PDB file of C-alpha atoms in Angstrom:
ATOM      1  CA  MET A   1     116.872 -47.972  39.577  1.00  0.00           C
ATOM      2  CA  ARG A   2     118.761 -45.122  37.611  1.00  0.00           C
ATOM      3  CA  VAL A   3     119.636 -48.136  34.851  1.00  0.00           C
ATOM      4  CA  ARG A   4     115.972 -48.983  34.707  1.00  0.00           C
ATOM      5  CA  ALA A   5     115.047 -45.261  34.836  1.00  0.00           C
ATOM      6  CA  ALA A   6     117.934 -44.601  32.475  1.00  0.00           C
ATOM      7  CA  ALA A   7     116.540 -47.244  30.175  1.00  0.00           C
ATOM      8  CA  LYS A   8     112.749 -46.548  30.328  1.00  0.00           C
ATOM      9  CA  LYS A   9     113.678 -42.838  29.151  1.00  0.00           C
ATOM     10  CA  LEU A  10     115.550 -43.597  26.412  1.00  0.00           C
ATOM     11  CA  LEU A  11     113.015 -46.296  25.418  1.00  0.00           C
ATOM     12  CA  TYR A  12     109.931 -43.154  25.467  1.00  0.00           C
ATOM     13  CA  ILE A  13     112.805 -40.592  23.232  1.00  0.00           C
ATOM     14  CA  THR A  14     113.250 -43.467  20.727  1.00  0.00           C
ATOM     15  CA  ALA A  15     109.034 -43.980  20.306  1.00  0.00           C
ATOM     16  CA  ALA A  16     108.669 -40.392  20.120  1.00  0.00           C
ATOM     17  CA  ILE A  17     111.438 -40.160  17.289  1.00  0.00           C
ATOM     18  CA  ILE A  18     109.344 -42.684  15.150  1.00  0.00           C
ATOM     19  CA  LEU A  19     106.291 -41.447  15.671  1.00  0.00           C
ATOM     20  CA  VAL A  20     107.883 -38.171  14.328  1.00  0.00           C
ATOM     21  CA  SER A  21     109.743 -39.780  11.822  1.00  0.00           C
ATOM     22  CA  VAL A  22     106.667 -41.699  10.242  1.00  0.00           C
ATOM     23  CA  CYS A  23     104.426 -38.012  10.587  1.00  0.00           C
ATOM     24  CA  VAL A  24     107.229 -36.168   8.437  1.00  0.00           C
ATOM     25  CA  ASN A  25     107.914 -39.159   6.059  1.00  0.00           C
ATOM     26  CA  MET A  26     103.693 -40.420   5.820  1.00  0.00           C
ATOM     27  CA  PHE A  27     101.716 -37.669   6.594  1.00  0.00           C
ATOM     28  CA  PHE A  28     103.267 -34.594   5.816  1.00  0.00           C
ATOM     29  CA  GLY A  29     105.710 -34.542   3.688  1.00  0.00           C
ATOM     30  CA  PRO A  30     103.796 -36.894   0.889  1.00  0.00           C
ATOM     31  CA  HIS A  31     100.788 -33.770   0.633  1.00  0.00           C
ATOM     32  CA  ASP A  32     103.204 -31.205   0.331  1.00  0.00           C
ATOM     33  CA  ILE A  33     102.294 -29.987   4.538  1.00  0.00           C
ATOM     34  CA  ALA A  34     105.019 -28.357   5.631  1.00  0.00           C
ATOM     35  CA  ALA A  35     103.718 -27.824   9.976  1.00  0.00           C
ATOM     36  CA  GLY A  36     105.949 -25.748  10.953  1.00  0.00           C
ATOM     37  CA  GLY A  37     109.571 -27.170  13.093  1.00  0.00           C
ATOM     38  CA  LEU A  38     112.979 -27.946  11.622  1.00  0.00           C
ATOM     39  CA  THR A  39     111.086 -30.798   9.799  1.00  0.00           C
ATOM     40  CA  GLY A  40     108.683 -29.097   7.497  1.00  0.00           C
ATOM     41  CA  LEU A  41     111.425 -26.506   6.492  1.00  0.00           C
ATOM     42  CA  ALA A  42     113.388 -29.861   5.701  1.00  0.00           C
ATOM     43  CA  ILE A  43     110.127 -30.106   3.756  1.00  0.00           C
ATOM     44  CA  ILE A  44     110.147 -27.030   1.962  1.00  0.00           C
ATOM     45  CA  LEU A  45     114.149 -27.036   1.360  1.00  0.00           C
ATOM     46  CA  ASP A  46     113.666 -30.705  -0.372  1.00  0.00           C
ATOM     47  CA  GLU A  47     110.676 -29.507  -2.482  1.00  0.00           C
ATOM     48  CA  MET A  48     112.933 -26.353  -3.615  1.00  0.00           C
ATOM     49  CA  LEU A  49     116.610 -27.417  -3.565  1.00  0.00           C
ATOM     50  CA  GLY A  50     116.017 -31.102  -3.680  1.00  0.00           C
ATOM     51  CA  LEU A  51     118.179 -31.219  -0.192  1.00  0.00           C
ATOM     52  CA  ASN A  52     118.122 -34.710   1.845  1.00  0.00           C
ATOM     53  CA  ARG A  53     115.680 -33.829   4.501  1.00  0.00           C
ATOM     54  CA  SER A  54     117.632 -35.745   7.109  1.00  0.00           C
ATOM     55  CA  ILE A  55     121.247 -33.581   6.238  1.00  0.00           C
ATOM     56  CA  VAL A  56     118.626 -30.127   6.737  1.00  0.00           C
ATOM     57  CA  ILE A  57     117.620 -31.880  10.580  1.00  0.00           C
ATOM     58  CA  LEU A  58     121.081 -32.508  11.110  1.00  0.00           C
ATOM     59  CA  ALA A  59     122.615 -28.821  10.621  1.00  0.00           C
ATOM     60  CA  GLY A  60     119.468 -27.033  12.128  1.00  0.00           C
ATOM     61  CA  ASN A  61     119.900 -29.321  14.610  1.00  0.00           C
ATOM     62  CA  ALA A  62     123.778 -28.732  15.278  1.00  0.00           C
ATOM     63  CA  LEU A  63     123.140 -24.906  15.536  1.00  0.00           C
ATOM     64  CA  LEU A  64     119.940 -24.773  18.052  1.00  0.00           C
ATOM     65  CA  LEU A  65     121.359 -27.907  20.098  1.00  0.00           C
ATOM     66  CA  THR A  66     124.518 -24.701  20.401  1.00  0.00           C
ATOM     67  CA  GLY A  67     121.808 -22.346  22.523  1.00  0.00           C
ATOM     68  CA  ALA A  68     119.978 -25.241  24.271  1.00  0.00           C
ATOM     69  CA  PHE A  69     123.141 -25.839  26.106  1.00  0.00           C
ATOM     70  CA  PHE A  70     123.629 -22.522  27.207  1.00  0.00           C
ATOM     71  CA  LEU A  71     120.411 -21.884  27.920  1.00  0.00           C
ATOM     72  CA  LEU A  72     118.270 -25.163  29.305  1.00  0.00           C
ATOM     73  CA  GLY A  73     120.915 -26.979  31.366  1.00  0.00           C
ATOM     74  CA  ARG A  74     122.989 -30.150  30.649  1.00  0.00           C
ATOM     75  CA  GLU A  75     120.378 -32.027  31.607  1.00  0.00           C
ATOM     76  CA  PHE A  76     118.076 -31.212  28.577  1.00  0.00           C
ATOM     77  CA  PHE A  77     121.087 -30.774  26.369  1.00  0.00           C
ATOM     78  CA  PHE A  78     121.801 -34.612  26.705  1.00  0.00           C
ATOM     79  CA  ASN A  79     118.612 -35.294  26.533  1.00  0.00           C
ATOM     80  CA  THR A  80     118.260 -32.864  23.469  1.00  0.00           C
ATOM     81  CA  VAL A  81     121.108 -34.588  21.352  1.00  0.00           C
ATOM     82  CA  ILE A  82     119.698 -37.913  21.780  1.00  0.00           C
ATOM     83  CA  GLY A  83     116.762 -37.419  20.085  1.00  0.00           C
ATOM     84  CA  ALA A  84     118.468 -34.697  17.869  1.00  0.00           C
ATOM     85  CA  ALA A  85     120.311 -37.676  16.720  1.00  0.00           C
ATOM     86  CA  LEU A  86     117.904 -39.914  16.354  1.00  0.00           C
ATOM     87  CA  LEU A  87     115.920 -38.074  14.346  1.00  0.00           C
ATOM     88  CA  PRO A  88     118.208 -37.814  10.736  1.00  0.00           C
ATOM     89  CA  ILE A  89     118.259 -41.611  11.013  1.00  0.00           C
ATOM     90  CA  PHE A  90     114.822 -42.364  11.415  1.00  0.00           C
ATOM     91  CA  ILE A  91     113.613 -39.560   8.914  1.00  0.00           C
ATOM     92  CA  ALA A  92     116.648 -41.238   6.610  1.00  0.00           C
ATOM     93  CA  VAL A  93     115.483 -45.311   7.318  1.00  0.00           C
ATOM     94  CA  ILE A  94     111.585 -44.678   7.268  1.00  0.00           C
ATOM     95  CA  PRO A  95     109.791 -45.156   4.083  1.00  0.00           C
ATOM     96  CA  GLN A  96     108.661 -42.145   2.291  1.00  0.00           C
ATOM     97  CA  ILE A  97     104.980 -43.100   1.454  1.00  0.00           C
ATOM     98  CA  THR A  98     101.629 -41.983   1.082  1.00  0.00           C
ATOM     99  CA  LEU A  99     100.563 -43.760   4.021  1.00  0.00           C
ATOM    100  CA  VAL A 100      96.450 -41.961   3.527  1.00  0.00           C
ATOM    101  CA  ARG A 101      95.400 -40.324   0.215  1.00  0.00           C
ATOM    102  CA  ASP A 102      92.720 -38.264   1.529  1.00  0.00           C
ATOM    103  CA  THR A 103      94.983 -34.886   2.630  1.00  0.00           C
ATOM    104  CA  MET A 104      92.682 -33.256   5.231  1.00  0.00           C
ATOM    105  CA  LEU A 105      92.735 -37.150   7.078  1.00  0.00           C
ATOM    106  CA  SER A 106      96.352 -37.084   6.744  1.00  0.00           C
ATOM    107  CA  MET A 107      97.138 -34.208   8.058  1.00  0.00           C
ATOM    108  CA  ILE A 108      94.781 -34.864  11.163  1.00  0.00           C
ATOM    109  CA  VAL A 109      95.850 -37.768  11.633  1.00  0.00           C
ATOM    110  CA  GLY A 110      99.344 -36.760  11.127  1.00  0.00           C
ATOM    111  CA  SER A 111      99.018 -33.860  13.664  1.00  0.00           C
ATOM    112  CA  VAL A 112      97.466 -35.450  16.783  1.00  0.00           C
ATOM    113  CA  ILE A 113     100.303 -37.941  16.331  1.00  0.00           C
ATOM    114  CA  PHE A 114     102.754 -35.277  15.960  1.00  0.00           C
ATOM    115  CA  GLY A 115     101.365 -33.280  18.698  1.00  0.00           C
ATOM    116  CA  ILE A 116     101.484 -36.660  21.422  1.00  0.00           C
ATOM    117  CA  ALA A 117     105.276 -37.457  20.326  1.00  0.00           C
ATOM    118  CA  VAL A 118     106.487 -33.632  20.822  1.00  0.00           C
ATOM    119  CA  SER A 119     104.425 -34.457  24.292  1.00  0.00           C
ATOM    120  CA  ILE A 120     106.564 -37.619  25.188  1.00  0.00           C
ATOM    121  CA  LEU A 121     109.953 -35.731  24.349  1.00  0.00           C
ATOM    122  CA  TYR A 122     108.729 -32.868  26.520  1.00  0.00           C
ATOM    123  CA  LEU A 123     107.313 -34.883  29.818  1.00  0.00           C
ATOM    124  CA  TYR A 124     110.947 -36.189  29.366  1.00  0.00           C
ATOM    125  CA  LYS A 125     113.177 -32.993  29.311  1.00  0.00           C
ATOM    126  CA  ALA A 126     114.456 -33.544  25.707  1.00  0.00           C
ATOM    127  CA  SER A 127     113.608 -33.148  21.990  1.00  0.00           C
ATOM    128  CA  SER A 128     114.029 -34.001  18.852  1.00  0.00           C
ATOM    129  CA  GLY A 129     115.836 -30.443  18.024  1.00  0.00           C
ATOM    130  CA  GLY A 130     114.977 -27.895  15.520  1.00  0.00           C
ATOM    131  CA  THR A 131     111.919 -25.565  16.642  1.00  0.00           C
ATOM    132  CA  SER A 132     110.991 -27.874  19.646  1.00  0.00           C
ATOM    133  CA  ILE A 133     113.824 -25.934  21.531  1.00  0.00           C
ATOM    134  CA  PRO A 134     112.351 -22.142  21.129  1.00  0.00           C
ATOM    135  CA  PRO A 135     109.439 -23.165  22.866  1.00  0.00           C
ATOM    136  CA  LEU A 136     111.050 -24.509  25.559  1.00  0.00           C
ATOM    137  CA  ILE A 137     113.285 -21.552  26.662  1.00  0.00           C
ATOM    138  CA  ILE A 138     110.294 -19.578  25.820  1.00  0.00           C
ATOM    139  CA  LYS A 139     108.763 -21.318  28.565  1.00  0.00           C
ATOM    140  CA  LYS A 140     112.240 -20.925  30.696  1.00  0.00           C
ATOM    141  CA  TYR A 141     112.505 -17.215  30.763  1.00  0.00           C
ATOM    142  CA  PHE A 142     108.768 -15.987  29.849  1.00  0.00           C
ATOM    143  CA  ASN A 143     106.504 -18.823  31.396  1.00  0.00           C
ATOM    144  CA  ILE A 144     104.608 -18.700  28.129  1.00  0.00           C
ATOM    145  CA  ASN A 145     103.278 -22.577  27.670  1.00  0.00           C
ATOM    146  CA  THR A 146     104.783 -24.904  25.237  1.00  0.00           C
ATOM    147  CA  SER A 147     102.313 -25.640  23.229  1.00  0.00           C
ATOM    148  CA  VAL A 148     102.018 -21.353  22.237  1.00  0.00           C
ATOM    149  CA  GLY A 149     105.196 -21.315  21.932  1.00  0.00           C
ATOM    150  CA  LEU A 150     105.420 -24.290  19.548  1.00  0.00           C
ATOM    151  CA  PHE A 151     102.553 -22.471  17.718  1.00  0.00           C
ATOM    152  CA  LEU A 152     104.756 -19.486  17.386  1.00  0.00           C
ATOM    153  CA  THR A 153     108.265 -20.571  16.197  1.00  0.00           C
ATOM    154  CA  ASP A 154     106.135 -22.586  13.694  1.00  0.00           C
ATOM    155  CA  GLY A 155     104.443 -19.843  11.672  1.00  0.00           C
ATOM    156  CA  VAL A 156     107.529 -18.619  10.839  1.00  0.00           C
ATOM    157  CA  VAL A 157     108.437 -21.714   9.188  1.00  0.00           C
ATOM    158  CA  VAL A 158     104.254 -22.241   7.530  1.00  0.00           C
ATOM    159  CA  VAL A 159     104.854 -18.778   5.933  1.00  0.00           C
ATOM    160  CA  LEU A 160     107.793 -20.333   3.790  1.00  0.00           C
ATOM    161  CA  CYS A 161     105.396 -22.706   2.616  1.00  0.00           C
ATOM    162  CA  LEU A 162     103.384 -20.057   0.652  1.00  0.00           C
ATOM    163  CA  LEU A 163     106.469 -19.325  -1.718  1.00  0.00           C
ATOM    164  CA  VAL A 164     107.067 -22.945  -2.176  1.00  0.00           C
ATOM    165  CA  PHE A 165     103.909 -24.996  -2.366  1.00  0.00           C
ATOM    166  CA  SER A 166     100.430 -24.254  -3.168  1.00  0.00           C
ATOM    167  CA  VAL A 167      97.739 -21.780  -0.852  1.00  0.00           C
ATOM    168  CA  ASP A 168      95.637 -25.230  -0.089  1.00  0.00           C
ATOM    169  CA  SER A 169      99.454 -26.610   1.611  1.00  0.00           C
ATOM    170  CA  PHE A 170      99.891 -23.426   3.709  1.00  0.00           C
ATOM    171  CA  PHE A 171      96.144 -23.788   5.286  1.00  0.00           C
ATOM    172  CA  TYR A 172      96.589 -27.214   6.065  1.00  0.00           C
ATOM    173  CA  ALA A 173      99.960 -26.484   7.871  1.00  0.00           C
ATOM    174  CA  ILE A 174      98.382 -23.755   9.653  1.00  0.00           C
ATOM    175  CA  THR A 175      95.689 -25.940  11.040  1.00  0.00           C
ATOM    176  CA  SER A 176      98.066 -29.050  11.179  1.00  0.00           C
ATOM    177  CA  ILE A 177      99.749 -26.514  13.937  1.00  0.00           C
ATOM    178  CA  PHE A 178      96.746 -25.599  15.353  1.00  0.00           C
ATOM    179  CA  ILE A 179      95.778 -29.395  15.970  1.00  0.00           C
ATOM    180  CA  THR A 180      98.902 -30.169  17.305  1.00  0.00           C
ATOM    181  CA  SER A 181      98.699 -26.986  19.764  1.00  0.00           C
ATOM    182  CA  ALA A 182      95.993 -28.270  21.085  1.00  0.00           C
ATOM    183  CA  THR A 183      96.371 -31.956  21.390  1.00  0.00           C
ATOM    184  CA  MET A 184      99.770 -30.587  23.212  1.00  0.00           C
ATOM    185  CA  ASN A 185      97.715 -28.867  25.402  1.00  0.00           C
ATOM    186  CA  TYR A 186      95.282 -30.989  25.850  1.00  0.00           C
ATOM    187  CA  ILE A 187      97.999 -33.966  27.595  1.00  0.00           C
ATOM    188  CA  GLU A 188      99.669 -31.106  29.667  1.00  0.00           C
ATOM    189  CA  SER A 189      97.012 -29.582  31.271  1.00  0.00           C
ATOM    190  CA  GLY A 190      93.775 -32.205  31.004  1.00  0.00           C
ATOM    191  CA  ILE A 191      95.292 -36.070  31.140  1.00  0.00           C
ATOM    192  CA  ASN A 192      96.232 -35.009  34.549  1.00  0.00           C
ATOM    193  CA  LYS A 193      92.886 -33.966  35.972  1.00  0.00           C
ATOM    194  CA  LYS A 194      91.232 -34.823  39.361  1.00  0.00           C
ATOM    195  CA  LYS A 195      88.034 -34.761  40.957  1.00  0.00           C
ATOM    196  CA  MET A 196      87.669 -31.597  43.434  1.00  0.00           C
ATOM    197  CA  VAL A 197      84.859 -33.071  46.279  1.00  0.00           C
ATOM    198  CA  TYR A 198      84.219 -30.669  49.229  1.00  0.00           C
ATOM    199  CA  ILE A 199      81.197 -32.722  51.857  1.00  0.00           C
ATOM    200  CA  ILE A 200      79.048 -30.784  54.466  1.00  0.00           C
ATOM    201  CA  SER A 201      78.197 -33.285  56.545  1.00  0.00           C
ATOM    202  CA  ASP A 202      76.903 -33.987  60.277  1.00  0.00           C
ATOM    203  CA  ARG A 203      78.734 -37.441  60.048  1.00  0.00           C
ATOM    204  CA  HIS A 204      81.855 -36.084  58.595  1.00  0.00           C
ATOM    205  CA  GLU A 205      84.269 -38.040  61.412  1.00  0.00           C
ATOM    206  CA  ALA A 206      83.485 -41.192  59.879  1.00  0.00           C
ATOM    207  CA  ILE A 207      83.011 -40.156  56.022  1.00  0.00           C
ATOM    208  CA  THR A 208      86.753 -38.750  57.063  1.00  0.00           C
ATOM    209  CA  LYS A 209      88.201 -42.121  58.545  1.00  0.00           C
ATOM    210  CA  GLU A 210      86.565 -44.076  55.795  1.00  0.00           C
ATOM    211  CA  ILE A 211      88.294 -41.707  53.312  1.00  0.00           C
ATOM    212  CA  LEU A 212      91.760 -41.604  55.218  1.00  0.00           C
ATOM    213  CA  HIS A 213      91.923 -45.869  55.461  1.00  0.00           C
ATOM    214  CA  GLY A 214      89.724 -46.857  52.612  1.00  0.00           C
ATOM    215  CA  ILE A 215      90.381 -44.449  49.500  1.00  0.00           C
ATOM    216  CA  GLY A 216      94.115 -43.519  50.711  1.00  0.00           C
ATOM    217  CA  ARG A 217      93.670 -39.789  50.536  1.00  0.00           C
ATOM    218  CA  GLY A 218      94.049 -36.674  52.486  1.00  0.00           C
ATOM    219  CA  VAL A 219      91.257 -34.823  53.431  1.00  0.00           C
ATOM    220  CA  THR A 220      91.231 -31.098  54.593  1.00  0.00           C
ATOM    221  CA  VAL A 221      88.605 -29.837  57.556  1.00  0.00           C
ATOM    222  CA  ILE A 222      87.773 -26.363  56.944  1.00  0.00           C
ATOM    223  CA  PRO A 223      85.116 -24.980  59.231  1.00  0.00           C
ATOM    224  CA  VAL A 224      82.216 -23.213  57.418  1.00  0.00           C
ATOM    225  CA  ILE A 225      79.226 -20.943  58.982  1.00  0.00           C
ATOM    226  CA  GLY A 226      75.680 -21.505  56.971  1.00  0.00           C
ATOM    227  CA  ALA A 227      74.793 -17.679  56.096  1.00  0.00           C
ATOM    228  CA  TYR A 228      71.246 -18.051  56.691  1.00  0.00           C
ATOM    229  CA  ARG A 229      71.213 -19.758  60.501  1.00  0.00           C
ATOM    230  CA  GLN A 230      74.260 -18.693  61.339  1.00  0.00           C
ATOM    231  CA  THR A 231      74.738 -22.706  62.068  1.00  0.00           C
ATOM    232  CA  GLN A 232      78.904 -23.412  62.223  1.00  0.00           C
ATOM    233  CA  LYS A 233      79.912 -27.121  60.639  1.00  0.00           C
ATOM    234  CA  ASN A 234      83.398 -28.833  59.317  1.00  0.00           C
ATOM    235  CA  MET A 235      83.247 -29.097  55.370  1.00  0.00           C
ATOM    236  CA  LEU A 236      85.755 -31.559  53.909  1.00  0.00           C
ATOM    237  CA  MET A 237      88.038 -30.980  50.858  1.00  0.00           C
ATOM    238  CA  VAL A 238      89.221 -34.286  49.350  1.00  0.00           C
ATOM    239  CA  THR A 239      91.619 -33.906  45.740  1.00  0.00           C
ATOM    240  CA  LEU A 240      91.430 -37.601  44.343  1.00  0.00           C
ATOM    241  CA  ASP A 241      91.822 -39.241  40.909  1.00  0.00           C
ATOM    242  CA  LYS A 242      88.620 -39.113  39.007  1.00  0.00           C
ATOM    243  CA  LYS A 243      88.470 -43.170  39.212  1.00  0.00           C
ATOM    244  CA  ASN A 244      88.278 -43.282  43.667  1.00  0.00           C
ATOM    245  CA  TYR A 245      85.574 -40.431  42.964  1.00  0.00           C
ATOM    246  CA  ARG A 246      82.674 -43.121  42.489  1.00  0.00           C
ATOM    247  CA  GLN A 247      84.206 -44.621  45.261  1.00  0.00           C
ATOM    248  CA  LEU A 248      83.788 -41.448  47.285  1.00  0.00           C
ATOM    249  CA  MET A 249      80.411 -41.361  46.412  1.00  0.00           C
ATOM    250  CA  ALA A 250      79.655 -44.655  48.048  1.00  0.00           C
ATOM    251  CA  ILE A 251      81.225 -43.339  51.547  1.00  0.00           C
ATOM    252  CA  VAL A 252      79.792 -40.262  51.563  1.00  0.00           C
ATOM    253  CA  ASN A 253      76.046 -42.081  50.666  1.00  0.00           C
ATOM    254  CA  LYS A 254      77.025 -44.973  52.939  1.00  0.00           C
ATOM    255  CA  TYR A 255      76.974 -42.346  56.346  1.00  0.00           C
ATOM    256  CA  ASP A 256      75.180 -39.753  55.485  1.00  0.00           C
ATOM    257  CA  ASP A 257      72.665 -39.640  52.080  1.00  0.00           C
ATOM    258  CA  LYS A 258      71.867 -36.012  52.475  1.00  0.00           C
ATOM    259  CA  ALA A 259      75.375 -34.714  52.815  1.00  0.00           C
ATOM    260  CA  PHE A 260      76.128 -31.406  50.834  1.00  0.00           C
ATOM    261  CA  MET A 261      78.755 -31.757  48.303  1.00  0.00           C
ATOM    262  CA  ILE A 262      79.931 -30.017  45.735  1.00  0.00           C
ATOM    263  CA  THR A 263      82.480 -31.320  42.841  1.00  0.00           C
ATOM    264  CA  ASP A 264      85.030 -29.458  39.881  1.00  0.00           C
ATOM    265  CA  THR A 265      87.584 -31.019  38.379  1.00  0.00           C
ATOM    266  CA  VAL A 266      90.882 -29.086  38.567  1.00  0.00           C
ATOM    267  CA  SER A 267      93.450 -29.330  35.361  1.00  0.00           C
ATOM    268  CA  ASP A 268      96.351 -30.125  37.797  1.00  0.00           C
ATOM    269  CA  VAL A 269      97.337 -31.362  41.221  1.00  0.00           C
ATOM    270  CA  HIS A 270     100.925 -31.204  42.642  1.00  0.00           C
ATOM    271  CA  GLY A 271     102.182 -32.076  45.918  1.00  0.00           C
ATOM    272  CA  GLN A 272     101.585 -35.164  48.409  1.00  0.00           C
ATOM    273  CA  GLY A 273      99.942 -37.886  46.894  1.00  0.00           C
ATOM    274  CA  PHE A 274     100.103 -36.838  43.682  1.00  0.00           C
ATOM    275  CA  THR A 275     103.510 -35.505  42.168  1.00  0.00           C
ATOM    276  CA  TYR A 276     105.654 -37.140  44.970  1.00  0.00           C
ATOM    277  CA  GLU A 277     104.780 -40.070  47.850  1.00  0.00           C
ATOM    278  CA  SER A 278     105.481 -40.053  51.250  1.00  0.00           C
ATOM    279  CA  GLY A 279     105.083 -42.345  53.724  1.00  0.00           C
ATOM    280  CA  SER A 280     102.112 -40.755  55.480  1.00  0.00           C
ATOM    281  CA  VAL A 281      98.711 -39.487  53.494  1.00  0.00           C
TER     282      VAL A 281
END
């Protein structure tokens, strides 16, 4: 199992690094969009001094990995070494071609793909090195979201665009960072959304039993008192995946089509049955 998990992690890290490399060589580089990061700095130095992008990335990663070892721990360091070693290779291997001729479209598509790739790396406690390391340090010690940290650190590189490229390239780079940060933020907080449902019904016992055994989700029973008639009832609280929501509605309507229900969407859920499993629900 450990070998399979390690192989799966390596596969996802490699796929994410390939996506980053494609963004740099096919979406950003051809249009002089230095959208932050060490990859953006490599594009700038390539234009200014003719330095090879893969060499710049390799040297920059060596410095940042040293800091990662001491500040983020050995697990992150070794995971990042993989990404940091693969990125210069794929940057050198993947051709530098203009995949999308329209600059705006290329920037938008590249930024979304870049955000997805970085989120995959963060999910597996890895990175491609470069300025994706500082946001993790900021999150660990200051509890600031990684998408915000990436925006701050990449902003420094984007400012350099004004010294090398046109004002248009500068604003493209800024917009790219916004899109990348928004994509990461959606993946981090939006992809794991759940439904939280509150149910008040006289048939709460039957509804509870079928939720437990039919859907396989836990139910919290909360005593409540109606303010108008001072009637005491039991309210059910259920948290479940969106795919199970219709099934829950069918169960409630089956036993009490006049049940009072409140449904809310929550961004993230941790605990039994969601972030870890147990033998019972």
